[in-house]
Amino acid sequence: PGLGICEWLLTILSFLLIIMTFPISVWFCMKVVREYERAIVFRLGHLLPGRAKGPGLFFFLPCLDTYHKIDLRLKTLEIPFHQVVTKDMVTLEIDAVCYYRLENASLLLTTLTSISTAIQLLVQTTTKRLLAHQAFSELLLERKDISQEIKVALDAVTGCWGIKVERIEMASALGGMGSSLRSLCRKVIAAEGEKAASESLRMAAEILSSAPAAAQLRYLHALHSLTTEKPAAFILPLPLDAM
């Protein structure tokens, strides 16, 4: 919005004061902004039009203007543990690390009061919403893909705030994951062992069926291994053909 008559009058008087006290006043009207910073200037409470000031020197009226510096460097935010319920009703505690960068300094300063709190709550709610459609096994195997999905969902919201999410890393999961992971690993290992054993038995049966003498020798070897145990076992074998 445009300035009122009183505001224009104060602005003109401020310029006249600077001109009358020149060159001493110039030292109070110039500020330096670093390469990774931007300055947002408010004149009588109004955001000045145009892009943020910097890097380098910028001019402001010390009597009427106030400025805020925004750091544009890459920032990291540690997301604390929060509970998530997966599609197969497994309760997990997920934590993550979010890397983000501030792009639009003017929009950011006028829309958000606490950047870290807003991003933290947004990451938690987005994670809960996406993981509710994932099974526990999918979460273990596709952690990177799920992190990328969370990043894409966050970009749609944080772009309206002037924030660019660079990367989301799901660090680990605790809680119900421990017992479920052990149970899942046991089942997977047992299934793989049964599969390998059945393949070996099938190959051995094919070899023995082609040579009857080999089957007889294998049978005698099994009897010999039983007799070596202590206490000694007395075995009366039946002929292999009769069996």
Coordinates of C-alpha atoms in Angstrom, one line a residue:
P1 CA 0.0 0.0 0.0
G2 CA 1.1 3.6 -0.6
L3 CA 2.3 5.9 2.2
G4 CA -0.1 8.4 3.8
I5 CA 0.4 12.2 3.9
C6 CA 2.0 12.1 7.4
E7 CA 4.3 9.3 6.3
W8 CA 5.4 11.1 3.2
L9 CA 6.0 14.2 5.3
L10 CA 8.2 12.3 7.7
T11 CA 10.1 10.7 4.8
I12 CA 10.8 14.2 3.3
L13 CA 12.0 15.6 6.6
S14 CA 14.3 12.6 7.1
F15 CA 15.9 13.2 3.7
L16 CA 16.3 16.9 4.4
L17 CA 18.0 16.0 7.7
I18 CA 20.4 13.6 6.0
I19 CA 21.3 16.3 3.3
M20 CA 21.8 19.0 6.0
T21 CA 24.2 16.8 8.0
F22 CA 26.0 15.4 5.0
P23 CA 28.7 13.8 4.9
I24 CA 28.5 12.8 8.6
S25 CA 25.0 11.3 8.1
V26 CA 26.1 9.0 5.3
W27 CA 28.0 6.8 7.7
F28 CA 24.7 6.1 9.5
C29 CA 22.7 5.4 6.3
M30 CA 24.9 2.7 4.7
K31 CA 25.0 -0.9 5.8
V32 CA 26.9 -3.9 4.5
V33 CA 25.3 -7.3 3.7
R34 CA 27.5 -10.4 3.2
E35 CA 27.4 -12.6 0.2
Y36 CA 25.2 -15.2 2.0
E37 CA 22.9 -12.7 3.6
R38 CA 19.9 -10.5 2.5
A39 CA 18.5 -7.5 4.2
I40 CA 14.7 -6.8 4.4
V41 CA 13.9 -3.2 4.9
F42 CA 10.7 -1.9 6.4
R43 CA 9.9 1.9 6.2
L44 CA 7.3 3.0 8.8
G45 CA 6.2 -0.6 9.0
H46 CA 5.7 -1.1 5.3
L47 CA 7.8 -3.6 3.4
L48 CA 9.8 -1.8 0.7
P49 CA 9.0 -3.0 -2.9
G50 CA 11.5 -4.9 -4.9
R51 CA 13.9 -7.7 -4.0
A52 CA 15.8 -8.0 -0.8
K53 CA 18.9 -5.9 -0.4
G54 CA 22.4 -7.3 -0.8
P55 CA 24.9 -8.5 -1.1
G56 CA 27.1 -5.4 -0.6
L57 CA 26.1 -1.9 0.4
F58 CA 22.5 -0.7 0.8
F59 CA 20.9 2.6 1.8
F60 CA 18.3 3.1 4.5
L61 CA 16.9 6.0 6.6
P62 CA 18.0 5.5 10.2
C63 CA 15.0 7.5 11.6
L64 CA 12.3 5.7 9.7
D65 CA 13.7 2.3 8.5
T66 CA 14.3 -0.9 10.2
Y67 CA 16.0 -3.9 8.6
H68 CA 16.4 -7.6 9.2
K69 CA 19.1 -9.9 8.0
I70 CA 18.3 -13.3 6.6
D71 CA 20.9 -16.0 6.3
L72 CA 20.6 -17.9 3.0
R73 CA 23.1 -20.7 3.7
L74 CA 22.1 -24.4 3.8
K75 CA 20.6 -25.3 7.2
T76 CA 20.1 -28.6 8.9
L77 CA 17.2 -29.5 11.2
E78 CA 17.1 -32.7 13.3
I79 CA 13.6 -34.1 13.4
P80 CA 13.0 -35.8 16.9
F81 CA 11.5 -39.2 17.3
H82 CA 7.8 -39.4 16.5
Q83 CA 5.4 -42.3 16.4
V84 CA 4.1 -43.6 13.0
V85 CA 1.7 -46.5 12.4
T86 CA 2.3 -48.4 9.2
K87 CA -0.2 -50.1 6.9
D88 CA 0.3 -53.4 8.6
M89 CA -0.3 -51.9 12.1
V90 CA 3.3 -51.8 13.2
T91 CA 4.1 -48.9 15.5
L92 CA 7.4 -47.2 14.8
E93 CA 9.4 -44.3 16.2
I94 CA 11.0 -42.4 13.3
D95 CA 13.6 -39.7 13.3
A96 CA 15.0 -37.8 10.3
V97 CA 17.4 -35.0 9.3
C98 CA 16.1 -32.2 7.0
Y99 CA 18.4 -30.0 4.8
Y100 CA 16.7 -26.8 3.6
R101 CA 17.7 -23.4 2.1
L102 CA 15.9 -20.0 2.3
E103 CA 15.3 -18.6 -1.1
N104 CA 12.7 -15.8 -0.9
A105 CA 13.8 -13.8 2.1
S106 CA 11.0 -11.2 1.9
L107 CA 8.3 -13.8 1.6
L108 CA 9.8 -15.9 4.4
L109 CA 10.0 -13.0 6.9
T110 CA 6.4 -11.9 6.3
T111 CA 4.8 -15.4 6.4
L112 CA 6.6 -17.4 9.1
T113 CA 7.4 -16.6 12.7
S114 CA 9.4 -19.7 13.6
I115 CA 11.0 -21.5 10.6
S116 CA 12.4 -24.5 12.4
T117 CA 9.2 -25.2 14.3
A118 CA 7.1 -25.0 11.1
I119 CA 9.4 -27.3 9.1
Q120 CA 9.7 -29.8 12.0
L121 CA 5.9 -30.1 12.4
L122 CA 5.4 -30.3 8.6
V123 CA 8.0 -33.1 8.2
Q124 CA 6.4 -35.1 11.1
T125 CA 2.8 -34.8 9.7
T126 CA 4.0 -35.5 6.1
T127 CA 5.9 -38.6 7.3
K128 CA 2.9 -39.9 9.2
R129 CA 0.7 -39.4 6.2
L130 CA 3.0 -41.2 3.7
L131 CA 4.1 -44.0 6.0
A132 CA 0.5 -44.9 6.8
H133 CA 0.3 -46.3 3.3
Q134 CA 3.5 -48.3 3.5
A135 CA 4.1 -51.8 5.0
F136 CA 6.8 -52.4 7.5
S137 CA 8.9 -54.5 5.1
E138 CA 8.6 -51.8 2.4
L139 CA 9.8 -49.2 4.9
L140 CA 13.0 -51.3 5.6
L141 CA 13.8 -51.9 2.0
E142 CA 12.8 -48.6 0.3
R143 CA 13.9 -46.0 2.9
K144 CA 15.6 -43.8 0.3
D145 CA 12.6 -43.8 -2.1
I146 CA 10.3 -42.9 0.8
S147 CA 12.6 -40.1 1.8
Q148 CA 12.4 -38.7 -1.7
E149 CA 8.6 -38.9 -1.6
I150 CA 8.6 -36.9 1.6
K151 CA 10.9 -34.3 0.0
V152 CA 8.6 -33.9 -3.0
A153 CA 5.6 -33.5 -0.8
L154 CA 7.4 -30.9 1.3
D155 CA 8.4 -28.9 -1.7
A156 CA 4.8 -28.2 -2.6
V157 CA 4.2 -26.5 0.7
T158 CA 7.5 -24.9 1.6
G159 CA 7.8 -23.3 -1.9
C160 CA 4.9 -21.0 -0.8
W161 CA 7.0 -19.9 2.1
G162 CA 10.2 -19.2 0.2
I163 CA 12.0 -22.3 1.5
K164 CA 13.6 -25.0 -0.7
V165 CA 14.0 -28.5 0.9
E166 CA 17.2 -29.9 -0.4
R167 CA 17.1 -33.4 1.1
I168 CA 15.3 -35.5 3.7
E169 CA 17.1 -38.5 5.4
M170 CA 15.2 -40.9 7.5
A171 CA 17.9 -41.7 10.0
S172 CA 16.5 -44.7 11.9
A173 CA 13.4 -46.3 13.5
L174 CA 13.0 -47.6 17.0
G175 CA 10.3 -49.0 19.2
G176 CA 8.1 -51.7 17.7
M177 CA 10.6 -52.1 14.9
G178 CA 13.1 -54.1 17.0
S179 CA 11.0 -57.1 17.7
S180 CA 9.3 -57.0 14.3
L181 CA 12.6 -56.8 12.5
R182 CA 14.0 -59.7 14.4
S183 CA 10.9 -61.8 13.7
L184 CA 11.0 -60.8 10.1
C185 CA 14.7 -61.7 9.7
R186 CA 14.1 -65.1 11.4
K187 CA 11.3 -65.9 8.9
V188 CA 13.4 -64.8 5.9
I189 CA 16.4 -66.8 7.0
A190 CA 14.3 -69.9 7.8
A191 CA 12.6 -69.7 4.4
E192 CA 15.9 -69.3 2.6
G193 CA 17.4 -72.2 4.5
E194 CA 14.4 -74.4 3.6
K195 CA 14.7 -73.4 0.0
A196 CA 18.5 -74.2 -0.1
A197 CA 18.0 -77.5 1.7
S198 CA 15.2 -78.6 -0.7
E199 CA 17.4 -77.8 -3.7
S200 CA 20.3 -79.7 -2.3
L201 CA 18.0 -82.8 -1.5
R202 CA 16.6 -82.7 -5.0
M203 CA 20.1 -82.6 -6.6
A204 CA 21.3 -85.4 -4.3
A205 CA 18.2 -87.6 -5.1
E206 CA 18.8 -87.2 -8.8
I207 CA 22.4 -88.3 -8.4
L208 CA 21.7 -91.3 -6.2
S209 CA 18.8 -92.4 -8.4
S210 CA 21.2 -92.8 -11.3
A211 CA 23.6 -95.0 -9.3
P212 CA 22.1 -97.7 -7.0
A213 CA 25.5 -98.6 -5.6
A214 CA 26.0 -95.0 -4.5
A215 CA 22.7 -95.1 -2.6
Q216 CA 23.8 -98.3 -0.8
L217 CA 27.2 -96.7 0.1
R218 CA 25.4 -93.6 1.4
Y219 CA 23.2 -95.8 3.5
L220 CA 26.1 -97.7 5.0
H221 CA 27.9 -94.4 5.7
A222 CA 24.9 -93.1 7.7
L223 CA 24.9 -96.3 9.7
H224 CA 28.6 -96.0 10.4
S225 CA 28.2 -92.4 11.7
L226 CA 25.5 -93.6 14.1
T227 CA 27.7 -96.3 15.6
T228 CA 30.5 -93.9 16.5
E229 CA 28.3 -92.1 19.0
K230 CA 28.7 -92.6 22.7
P231 CA 27.2 -94.6 24.2
A232 CA 27.5 -97.0 21.3
A233 CA 24.3 -97.8 19.4
F234 CA 23.6 -101.3 18.1
I235 CA 21.8 -101.1 14.8
L236 CA 20.4 -104.0 12.8
P237 CA 20.0 -102.7 9.2
L238 CA 17.5 -104.0 6.8
P239 CA 18.3 -104.5 3.1
L240 CA 17.9 -101.3 1.2
D241 CA 15.7 -103.0 -1.4
A242 CA 13.3 -104.4 1.2
M243 CA 13.0 -101.0 2.7

